[in-house]
């Protein structure tokens, strides 16, 4: 994996520190990306890694565990009232007022149970006091997240050398729209987080309504395919962790989260598998025609035990710190393997095509498309590597 590299960031909000930890690991090893393509909560991680409003990207990403809830308080009230704001026009003013209340300064990685409980108790009080205009005819149960203005400097993004993309789905035009450095705004961010049921569609400056693009391209690969197939050599994605979503729920709250995530994860793994098969075929065809190009897809696997899967959807501080370390260590291992002299071992371990070839489910999905590649690509290997 040499030359220009891109990364795609997507995923689920409670596990966002898995992504931030990975980006911290890449920064630690000096692995830089020429393109960052995002969808959903991946947009927050991508923006913080490029244009945080305060501090350096490393400092901004390291602060994310403080956005999660005290374990003590979460055991009584399992919801992130720090990030989920009541529906209506009062959420932003109450958020601004809440930010004027002094808080105890906490190390993002430290458990600090008493300090976190006190800080979060203030946030809970403001959440409870916020009036709501929600009713059955409302189009969402929450207001857009006002924290994004405090976290990201969108004006700096226009001059950022790294190419950035985020997608959302235009309900009026019924097309997936892709925003770049110049067009990504606060509205675009609110659009990509506008998951149906949770948030109302976002009204854009041109009057069109948008919802999250994760329901149509949850991978973030479309900008790579459309705009960078000729100038990138590789693209990195993080493990979709579908196995953590395709499981038995532990309670009704867990069931609701799994209901939201299941179709998105299914689409994500299938699009990723199709891309991997296509980039492998393109690599073979390029031997005869140098104009055939598509960046190779690599992935960063996360070694997480099955027993921990239900915890990954919890908004607890302990979960945030745990996932951050897992993401960091996995990214460091990936970067060190990439920087080693054994490129064959790296390809076998991290090339996503090798992983896909071992999964019968993916091959069953791809079978209807084999006629597109028949007689044009060599036979598949009988003993592929992968993790």
Coordinates of C-alpha atoms in Angstrom, one line a residue:
X1 CA 0.0 0.0 0.0
X2 CA 2.1 2.9 -1.3
X3 CA 1.4 6.3 -2.8
X4 CA -1.7 8.5 -2.0
X5 CA -4.1 7.1 0.5
X6 CA -7.7 7.9 1.5
X7 CA -9.8 6.8 4.4
X8 CA -13.6 6.4 4.8
X9 CA -15.2 7.0 8.1
X10 CA -18.7 5.8 9.1
X11 CA -20.2 3.9 12.0
X12 CA -22.5 4.3 14.9
X13 CA -22.5 7.1 17.4
X14 CA -22.1 5.2 20.7
X15 CA -19.0 3.6 19.2
X16 CA -17.5 6.8 17.8
X17 CA -14.4 6.6 19.9
X18 CA -13.5 3.4 18.1
X19 CA -13.0 5.7 15.1
X20 CA -11.3 8.6 17.0
X21 CA -9.0 6.1 18.7
X22 CA -8.0 4.7 15.2
X23 CA -7.3 8.2 13.9
X24 CA -5.2 8.9 17.0
X25 CA -3.2 5.7 16.3
X26 CA -2.7 6.7 12.6
X27 CA -1.5 10.2 13.8
X28 CA 0.9 8.6 16.3
X29 CA 2.5 6.5 13.5
X30 CA 2.6 9.4 11.0
X31 CA 0.2 7.8 8.6
X32 CA -1.5 10.7 6.7
X33 CA -4.5 10.6 4.4
X34 CA -5.0 12.6 1.2
X35 CA -8.8 12.1 1.2
X36 CA -11.2 11.8 4.1
X37 CA -14.7 10.6 3.0
X38 CA -17.4 10.4 5.7
X39 CA -21.0 9.7 6.4
X40 CA -23.1 9.9 9.6
X41 CA -21.1 10.2 12.8
X42 CA -17.9 9.6 10.8
X43 CA -18.3 13.2 9.7
X44 CA -17.6 14.4 13.2
X45 CA -14.4 12.3 13.5
X46 CA -13.2 13.4 10.1
X47 CA -13.9 17.1 10.8
X48 CA -12.1 16.9 14.2
X49 CA -9.1 15.3 12.6
X50 CA -8.8 18.2 10.2
X51 CA -10.3 21.4 11.5
X52 CA -11.2 21.4 15.2
X53 CA -12.3 24.8 16.6
X54 CA -10.0 24.6 19.6
X55 CA -6.6 23.0 20.0
X56 CA -5.0 20.4 17.7
X57 CA -6.7 17.5 16.0
X58 CA -5.1 15.2 18.5
X59 CA -6.4 17.2 21.4
X60 CA -9.9 17.4 20.0
X61 CA -10.1 13.7 19.3
X62 CA -8.8 12.9 22.8
X63 CA -11.5 14.9 24.4
X64 CA -14.4 12.8 23.0
X65 CA -14.8 10.5 26.0
X66 CA -15.9 13.5 28.0
X67 CA -19.0 13.7 25.8
X68 CA -20.1 10.3 27.2
X69 CA -22.1 9.8 30.4
X70 CA -20.9 8.9 33.9
X71 CA -21.3 5.2 34.4
X72 CA -23.1 5.7 37.7
X73 CA -25.7 8.0 36.1
X74 CA -26.1 5.9 33.0
X75 CA -26.9 2.9 35.1
X76 CA -30.0 4.7 36.3
X77 CA -30.8 6.7 33.1
X78 CA -29.4 4.9 30.0
X79 CA -29.4 7.9 27.5
X80 CA -26.9 10.4 26.5
X81 CA -28.7 13.6 27.6
X82 CA -25.4 15.5 27.0
X83 CA -25.7 15.1 23.2
X84 CA -29.4 14.3 22.6
X85 CA -31.4 17.5 22.9
X86 CA -35.2 17.8 23.3
X87 CA -37.2 18.7 20.2
X88 CA -38.0 22.4 19.7
X89 CA -36.5 25.9 19.5
X90 CA -35.4 26.0 23.2
X91 CA -32.6 23.4 22.9
X92 CA -29.9 25.7 21.5
X93 CA -30.5 28.6 24.0
X94 CA -30.5 26.1 26.9
X95 CA -27.3 24.5 25.5
X96 CA -25.6 27.9 25.4
X97 CA -26.7 28.7 28.9
X98 CA -25.5 25.3 30.2
X99 CA -22.1 25.9 28.7
X100 CA -21.7 29.0 30.9
X101 CA -21.9 26.9 34.1
X102 CA -18.4 26.1 35.4
X103 CA -17.5 22.4 35.2
X104 CA -14.8 20.3 36.9
X105 CA -11.9 19.8 34.6
X106 CA -11.5 16.1 33.9
X107 CA -8.9 14.0 32.2
X108 CA -10.8 12.3 29.3
X109 CA -9.3 8.9 30.1
X110 CA -9.7 9.0 33.9
X111 CA -12.8 7.4 35.4
X112 CA -13.2 10.2 38.0
X113 CA -16.6 8.8 39.2
X114 CA -17.5 11.7 41.5
X115 CA -16.4 14.5 39.2
X116 CA -18.2 12.9 36.2
X117 CA -21.3 12.4 38.3
X118 CA -21.3 16.1 39.4
X119 CA -20.7 17.4 35.9
X120 CA -23.3 15.2 34.3
X121 CA -25.8 16.0 37.0
X122 CA -25.7 19.7 35.8
X123 CA -26.2 18.6 32.2
X124 CA -29.1 16.4 33.2
X125 CA -30.7 19.3 35.1
X126 CA -30.6 21.5 32.1
X127 CA -31.9 18.8 29.9
X128 CA -34.8 18.3 32.3
X129 CA -35.5 22.0 32.4
X130 CA -35.5 22.5 28.6
X131 CA -39.1 23.0 27.3
X132 CA -40.0 20.7 24.4
X133 CA -42.5 21.4 21.6
X134 CA -42.6 17.7 20.6
X135 CA -45.9 16.2 19.6
X136 CA -47.1 13.2 17.6
X137 CA -47.0 15.2 14.3
X138 CA -43.4 16.2 14.9
X139 CA -40.9 14.8 12.3
X140 CA -38.3 13.8 14.8
X141 CA -37.9 13.3 18.5
X142 CA -34.7 15.4 19.0
X143 CA -33.2 18.7 17.8
X144 CA -30.0 18.9 15.8
X145 CA -26.9 18.8 17.9
X146 CA -25.7 22.3 18.7
X147 CA -22.3 21.0 20.0
X148 CA -21.0 20.9 16.4
X149 CA -20.5 24.7 16.4
X150 CA -18.3 24.5 19.5
X151 CA -16.2 21.6 18.1
X152 CA -15.6 22.3 14.4
X153 CA -14.3 25.4 12.4
X154 CA -16.1 25.0 9.1
X155 CA -14.5 28.2 7.7
X156 CA -11.0 26.6 7.9
X157 CA -12.2 23.5 6.0
X158 CA -12.3 25.5 2.8
X159 CA -8.5 26.0 2.8
X160 CA -7.7 22.5 4.1
X161 CA -5.4 20.6 1.7
X162 CA -6.8 17.2 2.6
X163 CA -9.9 16.5 0.5
X164 CA -13.0 16.1 2.7
X165 CA -16.4 14.7 1.8
X166 CA -19.7 14.0 3.6
X167 CA -23.0 12.8 2.1
X168 CA -26.7 13.2 2.8
X169 CA -29.8 12.2 1.0
X170 CA -31.9 14.9 -0.8
X171 CA -35.5 14.0 -0.2
X172 CA -36.8 16.5 -2.8
X173 CA -34.5 15.4 -5.6
X174 CA -34.3 11.8 -4.4
X175 CA -30.5 11.7 -4.9
X176 CA -27.5 11.2 -2.7
X177 CA -25.6 14.5 -2.5
X178 CA -21.9 14.8 -1.7
X179 CA -20.5 17.9 0.0
X180 CA -16.8 18.7 -0.2
X181 CA -14.4 21.2 1.5
X182 CA -16.1 24.2 0.0
X183 CA -19.7 23.1 0.4
X184 CA -19.6 21.4 3.8
X185 CA -21.4 23.6 6.4
X186 CA -23.2 23.2 9.7
X187 CA -26.4 22.4 7.7
X188 CA -24.6 19.7 5.8
X189 CA -23.4 18.1 9.1
X190 CA -26.9 18.3 10.5
X191 CA -28.2 16.6 7.3
X192 CA -25.8 13.7 7.6
X193 CA -26.8 13.0 11.2
X194 CA -30.5 13.3 10.5
X195 CA -31.4 9.7 11.0
X196 CA -35.2 9.2 10.4
X197 CA -37.2 9.0 13.7
X198 CA -34.4 10.5 15.7
X199 CA -34.1 13.8 13.8
X200 CA -36.4 15.7 11.5
X201 CA -35.1 16.2 7.9
X202 CA -32.6 19.1 7.7
X203 CA -33.7 22.1 5.6
X204 CA -30.8 23.3 3.4
X205 CA -30.1 26.8 2.2
X206 CA -31.7 26.0 -1.2
X207 CA -34.9 24.9 0.5
X208 CA -34.4 21.1 -0.1
X209 CA -34.9 18.6 2.8
X210 CA -32.1 16.2 3.5
X211 CA -31.7 13.1 5.8
X212 CA -28.6 11.1 6.6
X213 CA -26.7 9.6 3.6
X214 CA -25.9 6.6 5.7
X215 CA -29.2 5.0 4.5
X216 CA -28.0 5.0 0.9
X217 CA -24.2 4.9 1.1
X218 CA -23.1 4.0 4.6
X219 CA -19.5 3.4 3.5
X220 CA -18.5 6.8 2.2
X221 CA -16.9 5.1 -0.8
X222 CA -18.9 6.9 -3.5
X223 CA -16.7 10.0 -3.5
X224 CA -13.7 7.7 -3.9
X225 CA -15.2 5.9 -6.8
X226 CA -16.4 9.1 -8.5
X227 CA -13.7 11.6 -7.9
X228 CA -10.5 9.8 -6.9
X229 CA -10.2 6.5 -8.7
X230 CA -7.3 7.9 -10.8
X231 CA -5.4 9.8 -8.1
X232 CA -5.5 7.5 -5.1
X233 CA -3.6 4.2 -4.8
X234 CA -5.4 2.9 -1.7
X235 CA -8.3 3.5 0.6
X236 CA -8.6 2.4 4.2
X237 CA -11.9 1.6 6.0
X238 CA -12.5 0.6 9.6
X239 CA -14.1 -2.8 10.5
X240 CA -17.9 -2.3 10.1
X241 CA -18.3 -4.6 13.2
X242 CA -21.5 -6.1 11.7
X243 CA -21.1 -9.0 14.1
X244 CA -21.7 -6.6 17.0
X245 CA -25.1 -5.6 15.5
X246 CA -26.3 -9.0 14.2
X247 CA -27.0 -10.5 17.6
X248 CA -29.7 -11.2 20.1
X249 CA -30.8 -8.0 21.9
X250 CA -30.4 -7.8 25.7
X251 CA -33.4 -5.5 26.4
X252 CA -36.0 -3.3 24.7
X253 CA -33.6 -0.3 24.5
X254 CA -30.9 -2.4 22.9
X255 CA -33.6 -3.8 20.5
X256 CA -34.5 -0.3 19.4
X257 CA -30.8 0.5 18.6
X258 CA -30.3 -2.7 16.7
X259 CA -33.5 -2.0 14.7
X260 CA -32.0 1.3 13.5
X261 CA -28.6 -0.1 12.8
X262 CA -29.3 -3.5 11.1
X263 CA -30.3 -2.3 7.6
X264 CA -27.5 0.3 7.5
X265 CA -24.9 -2.2 8.5
X266 CA -26.2 -4.8 6.0
X267 CA -25.9 -2.2 3.2
X268 CA -22.4 -1.2 4.4
X269 CA -20.9 -4.6 4.3
X270 CA -22.4 -5.5 1.0
X271 CA -21.3 -2.3 -0.7
X272 CA -17.8 -2.7 0.8
X273 CA -17.7 -6.3 -0.5
X274 CA -18.7 -5.3 -4.0
X275 CA -16.1 -2.6 -4.0
X276 CA -13.4 -5.0 -2.8
X277 CA -14.3 -7.5 -5.6
X278 CA -14.3 -4.7 -8.2
X279 CA -10.9 -3.3 -7.1
X280 CA -9.4 -6.8 -7.3
X281 CA -10.8 -7.3 -10.8
X282 CA -9.6 -3.8 -11.8
X283 CA -6.1 -4.7 -10.6
X284 CA -6.0 -7.7 -12.9
X285 CA -7.4 -5.8 -15.9
X286 CA -4.9 -3.1 -15.4
X287 CA -2.2 -5.5 -16.5
X288 CA -3.6 -5.2 -20.0
X289 CA -5.1 -1.7 -19.9
X290 CA -3.4 1.0 -17.7
X291 CA -6.5 3.2 -17.9
X292 CA -8.4 0.8 -15.6
X293 CA -7.9 2.1 -12.1
X294 CA -9.6 1.8 -8.7
X295 CA -7.9 2.3 -5.3
X296 CA -7.3 -0.9 -3.4
X297 CA -9.5 -1.3 -0.3
X298 CA -7.9 -2.2 3.0
X299 CA -9.5 -2.6 6.4
X300 CA -8.5 -2.2 10.0
X301 CA -10.0 -5.2 12.0
X302 CA -10.9 -4.7 15.7
X303 CA -10.3 -7.6 18.1
X304 CA -13.4 -7.3 20.3
X305 CA -14.8 -10.2 22.2
X306 CA -18.4 -11.3 21.5
X307 CA -19.3 -10.8 25.1
X308 CA -18.5 -7.1 24.8
X309 CA -20.8 -6.4 21.8
X310 CA -23.9 -5.2 23.8
X311 CA -21.6 -2.7 25.7
X312 CA -20.6 -1.1 22.4
X313 CA -24.0 0.6 22.1
X314 CA -23.8 2.1 25.6
X315 CA -23.0 5.8 26.0
X316 CA -20.9 5.2 29.1
X317 CA -17.6 6.8 29.7
X318 CA -15.9 3.5 30.4
X319 CA -17.1 2.2 27.0
X320 CA -15.8 5.3 25.3
X321 CA -12.3 4.8 26.8
X322 CA -12.3 1.1 26.1
X323 CA -13.2 1.5 22.4
X324 CA -10.7 4.4 22.0
X325 CA -7.9 2.1 23.1
X326 CA -9.1 -0.8 20.9
X327 CA -9.2 1.6 17.9
X328 CA -5.9 3.1 18.7
X329 CA -4.1 -0.2 19.1
X330 CA -5.6 -1.7 15.9
X331 CA -4.6 1.4 13.9
X332 CA -1.0 1.3 15.3
X333 CA -0.8 -2.4 14.3
X334 CA -2.1 -1.6 10.8
X335 CA 0.4 1.3 10.4
X336 CA 3.3 -0.7 11.6
X337 CA 2.5 -3.5 9.2
X338 CA 2.2 -1.0 6.4
X339 CA 5.5 0.5 7.2
X340 CA 7.3 -2.9 7.5
X341 CA 9.3 -4.5 4.7
X342 CA 6.9 -7.5 4.5
X343 CA 4.3 -6.1 2.1
X344 CA 3.0 -9.6 1.2
X345 CA 2.1 -10.2 4.8
X346 CA 0.4 -6.8 4.9
X347 CA -1.6 -7.5 1.8
X348 CA -2.7 -10.9 3.1
X349 CA -3.8 -9.6 6.5
X350 CA -5.4 -6.2 5.6
X351 CA -6.5 -6.3 1.9
X352 CA -10.3 -6.4 2.2
X353 CA -10.7 -8.6 -0.8
X354 CA -9.0 -11.4 1.0
X355 CA -11.4 -11.1 3.9
X356 CA -14.4 -11.0 1.6
X357 CA -13.3 -14.2 -0.3
X358 CA -13.6 -16.2 2.9
X359 CA -17.2 -15.2 3.6
X360 CA -19.8 -17.3 1.8
X361 CA -22.5 -14.6 2.5
X362 CA -20.6 -12.0 0.5
X363 CA -19.9 -14.4 -2.4
X364 CA -23.6 -15.3 -2.4
X365 CA -24.5 -11.6 -2.8
X366 CA -21.9 -11.1 -5.6
X367 CA -22.9 -14.1 -7.6
X368 CA -25.6 -12.3 -9.7
X369 CA -22.9 -9.9 -10.9
X370 CA -20.3 -12.4 -12.1
X371 CA -21.4 -12.0 -15.7
X372 CA -20.0 -8.5 -15.6
X373 CA -16.5 -9.9 -15.0
X374 CA -16.7 -13.3 -16.7
X375 CA -13.7 -14.0 -19.1
X376 CA -12.1 -10.7 -18.1
X377 CA -10.5 -11.5 -14.8
X378 CA -8.5 -14.5 -13.7
X379 CA -9.9 -17.2 -11.4
X380 CA -10.0 -16.4 -7.6
X381 CA -7.3 -17.9 -5.4
X382 CA -8.0 -21.1 -3.7
X383 CA -6.3 -20.2 -0.5
X384 CA -6.6 -16.4 0.2
X385 CA -5.2 -14.8 3.3
X386 CA -7.1 -12.3 5.5
X387 CA -8.3 -11.9 9.0

